[in-house]
mmCIF file of C-alpha atoms in Angstrom:
data_model
loop_
_atom_site.group_PDB
_atom_site.id
_atom_site.type_symbol
_atom_site.label_atom_id
_atom_site.label_comp_id
_atom_site.label_asym_id
_atom_site.label_seq_id
_atom_site.Cartn_x
_atom_site.Cartn_y
_atom_site.Cartn_z
ATOM 1 C CA MET J 1 94.086 15.987 85.068
ATOM 2 C CA GLY J 2 92.637 15.902 81.708
ATOM 3 C CA THR J 3 90.019 13.906 80.062
ATOM 4 C CA GLU J 4 89.082 9.877 80.081
ATOM 5 C CA THR J 5 90.745 10.901 76.282
ATOM 6 C CA VAL J 6 94.814 11.775 77.276
ATOM 7 C CA VAL J 7 97.312 9.951 75.353
ATOM 8 C CA LYS J 8 98.623 7.463 77.586
ATOM 9 C CA GLY J 9 102.036 8.325 79.036
ATOM 10 C CA LYS J 10 102.638 11.888 78.106
ATOM 11 C CA MET J 11 102.069 15.036 80.001
ATOM 12 C CA LEU J 12 101.896 19.124 79.295
ATOM 13 C CA LEU J 13 102.957 21.118 81.469
ATOM 14 C CA LEU J 14 102.706 25.106 81.444
ATOM 15 C CA VAL J 15 105.722 26.112 82.827
ATOM 16 C CA THR J 16 104.661 29.425 84.032
ATOM 17 C CA LYS J 17 104.027 32.271 86.915
ATOM 18 C CA PRO J 18 101.214 31.404 88.610
ATOM 19 C CA SER J 19 98.297 33.323 88.098
ATOM 20 C CA LEU J 20 94.749 33.681 87.445
ATOM 21 C CA GLN J 21 95.415 33.595 83.966
ATOM 22 C CA ALA J 22 97.413 31.471 83.873
ATOM 23 C CA THR J 23 94.815 29.034 85.550
ATOM 24 C CA ALA J 24 92.005 30.125 82.801
ATOM 25 C CA LEU J 25 94.502 29.265 79.796
ATOM 26 C CA LEU J 26 95.334 24.770 80.961
ATOM 27 C CA HIS J 27 91.777 25.419 82.106
ATOM 28 C CA GLN J 28 91.049 25.822 77.561
ATOM 29 C CA LEU J 29 93.289 23.606 77.078
ATOM 30 C CA GLU J 30 92.082 20.756 79.533
ATOM 31 C CA ASN J 31 89.043 20.697 77.155
ATOM 32 C CA SER J 32 91.175 20.921 74.540
ATOM 33 C CA VAL J 33 93.703 19.065 74.352
ATOM 34 C CA ASN J 34 94.488 15.246 74.485
ATOM 35 C CA LEU J 35 96.550 15.394 77.399
ATOM 36 C CA ALA J 36 96.929 15.072 80.773
ATOM 37 C CA ILE J 37 97.707 19.017 82.094
ATOM 38 C CA ARG J 38 100.227 20.251 85.190
ATOM 39 C CA LEU J 39 100.930 23.693 86.067
ATOM 40 C CA HIS J 40 104.634 23.866 87.581
ATOM 41 C CA ASN J 41 105.652 27.412 88.777
ATOM 42 C CA ILE J 42 109.242 28.766 86.642
ATOM 43 C CA ASN J 43 110.520 29.829 89.353
ATOM 44 C CA LYS J 44 110.857 26.651 91.133
ATOM 45 C CA PRO J 45 113.217 23.614 89.801
ATOM 46 C CA LEU J 46 111.897 20.492 87.139
ATOM 47 C CA GLU J 47 110.918 17.907 89.493
ATOM 48 C CA THR J 48 111.886 14.239 88.128
ATOM 49 C CA LEU J 49 110.106 13.809 85.012
ATOM 50 C CA THR J 50 108.214 9.744 85.872
ATOM 51 C CA HIS J 51 106.063 10.194 82.236
ATOM 52 C CA GLY J 52 106.981 8.478 78.991
ATOM 53 C CA GLU J 53 107.172 11.678 77.867
ATOM 54 C CA THR J 54 106.690 15.580 78.964
ATOM 55 C CA LEU J 55 105.694 18.681 76.489
ATOM 56 C CA ILE J 56 106.893 21.204 78.442
ATOM 57 C CA LEU J 57 105.209 24.510 77.670
ATOM 58 C CA PHE J 58 107.377 27.433 79.311
ATOM 59 C CA ASP J 59 106.256 30.698 79.058
ATOM 60 C CA MET J 60 108.921 32.699 77.915
ATOM 61 C CA MET J 61 107.684 35.997 79.216
ATOM 62 C CA GLN J 62 107.190 35.232 82.383
ATOM 63 C CA ALA J 63 111.375 34.351 82.489
ATOM 64 C CA ASP J 64 114.675 36.732 82.455
ATOM 65 C CA LYS J 65 118.090 35.363 81.287
ATOM 66 C CA LYS J 66 119.200 33.667 84.070
ATOM 67 C CA LEU J 67 116.690 31.226 84.400
ATOM 68 C CA LEU J 68 115.855 31.086 80.541
ATOM 69 C CA ALA J 69 119.711 29.655 81.349
ATOM 70 C CA CYS J 70 119.374 27.814 83.767
ATOM 71 C CA TRP J 71 115.611 25.987 82.643
ATOM 72 C CA GLN J 72 117.652 25.491 78.952
ATOM 73 C CA SER J 73 120.630 23.051 81.656
ATOM 74 C CA LEU J 74 117.528 21.592 82.908
ATOM 75 C CA SER J 75 116.289 20.828 79.991
ATOM 76 C CA GLY J 76 119.548 19.158 78.826
ATOM 77 C CA ARG J 77 119.482 16.869 81.202
ATOM 78 C CA TYR J 78 116.195 15.761 81.045
ATOM 79 C CA ARG J 79 116.582 15.995 76.284
ATOM 80 C CA ASN J 80 115.218 11.672 75.690
ATOM 81 C CA ASN J 81 112.664 12.462 77.328
ATOM 82 C CA LEU J 82 110.689 16.275 77.225
ATOM 83 C CA LYS J 83 109.789 18.260 73.571
ATOM 84 C CA ILE J 84 110.169 22.353 74.414
ATOM 85 C CA LEU J 85 107.501 24.366 73.066
ATOM 86 C CA LEU J 86 108.434 28.388 73.950
ATOM 87 C CA LEU J 87 104.632 30.300 75.181
ATOM 88 C CA ASN J 88 105.113 33.698 74.345
ATOM 89 C CA THR J 89 107.952 34.265 72.830
ATOM 90 C CA PRO J 90 109.427 37.554 71.697
ATOM 91 C CA GLU J 91 109.613 38.209 68.306
ATOM 92 C CA ASP J 92 112.837 39.567 68.294
ATOM 93 C CA TYR J 93 114.379 36.581 70.285
ATOM 94 C CA PRO J 94 116.971 35.433 67.664
ATOM 95 C CA TYR J 95 116.714 32.282 65.983
ATOM 96 C CA PRO J 96 120.257 30.719 66.681
ATOM 97 C CA GLU J 97 119.278 30.946 70.478
ATOM 98 C CA ILE J 98 115.425 28.827 69.469
ATOM 99 C CA GLN J 99 117.403 26.405 68.716
ATOM 100 C CA ALA J 100 119.418 26.188 71.041
ATOM 101 C CA TRP J 101 116.628 24.545 73.996
ATOM 102 C CA PRO J 102 116.872 20.726 73.629
ATOM 103 C CA LYS J 103 114.164 19.773 71.652
ATOM 104 C CA ILE J 104 112.697 22.590 71.116
ATOM 105 C CA SER J 105 109.326 20.767 69.539
ATOM 106 C CA ALA J 106 107.813 24.456 68.764
ATOM 107 C CA VAL J 107 107.381 28.481 68.996
ATOM 108 C CA PHE J 108 104.176 29.953 69.755
ATOM 109 C CA TYR J 109 104.683 34.002 69.340
ATOM 110 C CA PRO J 110 102.050 36.246 71.103
ATOM 111 C CA SER J 111 100.641 37.462 67.949
ATOM 112 C CA MET J 112 99.273 33.783 67.294
ATOM 113 C CA GLU J 113 95.801 32.802 68.040
ATOM 114 C CA GLU J 114 94.693 29.694 70.957
ATOM 115 C CA MET J 115 92.951 28.141 67.108
ATOM 116 C CA GLN J 116 96.900 28.205 66.603
ATOM 117 C CA LEU J 117 98.327 27.473 70.168
ATOM 118 C CA VAL J 118 96.084 23.930 70.428
ATOM 119 C CA GLU J 119 97.212 22.915 66.827
ATOM 120 C CA GLY J 120 101.061 23.125 67.485
ATOM 121 C CA ILE J 121 100.775 21.628 70.945
ATOM 122 C CA ASN J 122 97.955 18.666 69.348
ATOM 123 C CA SER J 123 100.880 17.927 66.437
ATOM 124 C CA VAL J 124 104.144 18.285 68.599
ATOM 125 C CA ALA J 125 101.630 15.732 71.482
ATOM 126 C CA ARG J 126 101.725 13.124 67.405
ATOM 127 C CA GLY J 127 105.544 13.458 67.218
ATOM 128 C CA GLU J 128 105.741 16.267 65.134
ATOM 129 C CA CYS J 129 107.213 19.936 65.187
ATOM 130 C CA TYR J 130 105.220 23.873 64.922
ATOM 131 C CA PHE J 131 107.726 26.236 63.261
ATOM 132 C CA THR J 132 107.233 29.058 60.994
ATOM 133 C CA GLN J 133 107.776 28.895 58.212
ATOM 134 C CA ARG J 134 110.237 31.287 58.542
ATOM 135 C CA PHE J 135 111.614 29.096 61.436
ATOM 136 C CA THR J 136 111.936 25.910 59.474
ATOM 137 C CA SER J 137 113.905 27.869 56.449
ATOM 138 C CA TYR J 138 116.184 28.600 59.116
ATOM 139 C CA LEU J 139 116.806 25.734 60.152
ATOM 140 C CA LEU J 140 117.016 24.103 56.794
ATOM 141 C CA ASN J 141 119.701 25.712 55.601
ATOM 142 C CA GLN J 142 122.031 25.500 58.800
ATOM 143 C CA THR J 143 124.665 22.575 58.580
ATOM 144 C CA GLY J 144 124.186 21.510 61.844
ATOM 145 C CA GLN J 145 127.657 19.554 61.142
ATOM 146 C CA TYR J 146 128.797 21.002 65.180
ATOM 147 C CA ARG J 147 126.145 18.876 65.877
ATOM 148 C CA TYR J 148 127.240 15.246 64.788
ATOM 149 C CA LEU J 149 130.675 16.111 66.992
ATOM 150 C CA SER J 150 130.315 13.462 69.572
ATOM 151 C CA TYR J 151 131.883 14.489 73.653
ATOM 152 C CA GLU J 152 134.573 11.328 72.786
ATOM 153 C CA GLU J 153 135.464 13.424 69.281
ATOM 154 C CA SER J 154 135.921 16.307 70.557
ATOM 155 C CA GLY J 155 139.335 16.030 72.686
ATOM 156 C CA ILE J 156 138.071 18.578 75.334
ATOM 157 C CA THR J 157 139.012 18.371 78.481
ATOM 158 C CA GLN J 158 137.898 17.703 82.449
ATOM 159 C CA ARG J 159 138.892 22.084 82.528
ATOM 160 C CA GLU J 160 136.868 22.823 79.320
ATOM 161 C CA LYS J 161 133.125 20.530 80.739
ATOM 162 C CA GLU J 162 133.446 22.713 83.357
ATOM 163 C CA ILE J 163 133.324 25.396 81.926
ATOM 164 C CA LEU J 164 130.955 24.397 79.380
ATOM 165 C CA ASN J 165 128.903 23.095 81.794
ATOM 166 C CA LYS J 166 129.086 27.196 83.641
ATOM 167 C CA LEU J 167 127.622 28.674 79.965
ATOM 168 C CA ARG J 168 125.090 26.461 80.197
ATOM 169 C CA MET J 169 124.252 28.187 83.522
ATOM 170 C CA GLY J 170 124.734 31.200 81.712
ATOM 171 C CA ALA J 171 127.858 32.047 83.907
ATOM 172 C CA SER J 172 129.519 34.765 82.003
ATOM 173 C CA ASN J 173 133.346 34.792 82.144
ATOM 174 C CA VAL J 174 133.980 37.465 85.023
ATOM 175 C CA GLU J 175 131.095 34.543 86.405
ATOM 176 C CA ILE J 176 132.744 31.565 85.910
ATOM 177 C CA ALA J 177 136.448 32.956 86.840
ATOM 178 C CA GLN J 178 135.179 33.752 90.177
ATOM 179 C CA LEU J 179 133.479 29.747 90.922
ATOM 180 C CA LEU J 180 136.332 28.025 89.109
ATOM 181 C CA PHE J 181 139.093 30.182 90.561
ATOM 182 C CA ILE J 182 140.810 30.841 87.606
ATOM 183 C CA SER J 183 142.164 34.684 85.440
ATOM 184 C CA GLU J 184 139.034 36.327 83.135
ATOM 185 C CA ASN J 185 141.691 35.774 80.505
ATOM 186 C CA THR J 186 142.639 32.381 81.255
ATOM 187 C CA VAL J 187 138.924 31.249 80.928
ATOM 188 C CA LYS J 188 138.509 33.246 77.285
ATOM 189 C CA THR J 189 141.507 30.949 76.829
ATOM 190 C CA HIS J 190 140.401 27.759 76.963
ATOM 191 C CA LEU J 191 137.680 29.213 75.697
ATOM 192 C CA TYR J 192 138.563 29.736 72.527
ATOM 193 C CA ASN J 193 140.451 26.184 72.551
ATOM 194 C CA LEU J 194 136.747 25.237 73.238
ATOM 195 C CA PHE J 195 135.291 26.220 70.304
ATOM 196 C CA ARG J 196 137.927 25.367 67.859
ATOM 197 C CA LYS J 197 137.957 21.816 69.381
ATOM 198 C CA ILE J 198 134.420 21.463 69.325
ATOM 199 C CA SER J 199 133.802 23.580 65.565
ATOM 200 C CA VAL J 200 131.558 25.759 67.529
ATOM 201 C CA LYS J 201 131.393 30.347 66.952
ATOM 202 C CA ASN J 202 129.851 31.576 70.369
ATOM 203 C CA ARG J 203 128.984 30.350 73.235
ATOM 204 C CA THR J 204 124.769 30.094 71.564
ATOM 205 C CA GLN J 205 125.923 26.950 69.926
ATOM 206 C CA ALA J 206 127.918 26.292 72.905
ATOM 207 C CA VAL J 207 125.354 25.260 74.694
ATOM 208 C CA SER J 208 123.456 24.154 72.175
ATOM 209 C CA TRP J 209 126.052 21.168 71.918
ATOM 210 C CA ALA J 210 127.110 20.927 75.389
ATOM 211 C CA ASN J 211 123.303 20.351 75.380
ATOM 212 C CA ASP J 212 123.258 17.249 73.341
ATOM 213 C CA ASN J 213 126.617 15.427 74.375
ATOM 214 C CA LEU J 214 127.213 16.109 78.390
ATOM 215 C CA ARG J 215 125.093 14.677 80.683
ATOM 216 C CA ARG J 216 125.455 17.488 83.382
#
């Protein structure tokens, strides 16, 4: 797909539920952005990325909480050769949760016009980011110190690493306990120690740290 002027080595992957509206958006983007474009079913796993860089345009309107967590985890595995662009982002979607996405590069809200969507995609393709002024200000006000503590420096145990990976999948404390055959109180104790070791305050920051520091 795309035209002869597409940027080599880069692809735009529209991740949503297949529909007439999705197909229409795909065709509109094909005529507006200089990238090869493909539609990917949001309910199917992400295949191996073969392009030099993939821009994932992720339709937030079509994802529930568990699907969001699943795609965040998948994105973390490929963070070196992809960028995340959130489409139809709810206006009340918390900034810390946006920041938790690996390689987040653009956020588009339903109120934005098509011209802004095209401008944002082209900006990311050029190596830039496309955020609102409010979100940019939020990012500038974040110290982000927890990101600078590497996995090797953290001293986390193998069990704590397992719990981190379950968090990346969106699992609750009860679900983690069932998956690892331990009590819920033990999970809470591990989380307390884990958060202290990697200097984070909540699960969202822990997932963000894991996406930056853990391979799987």
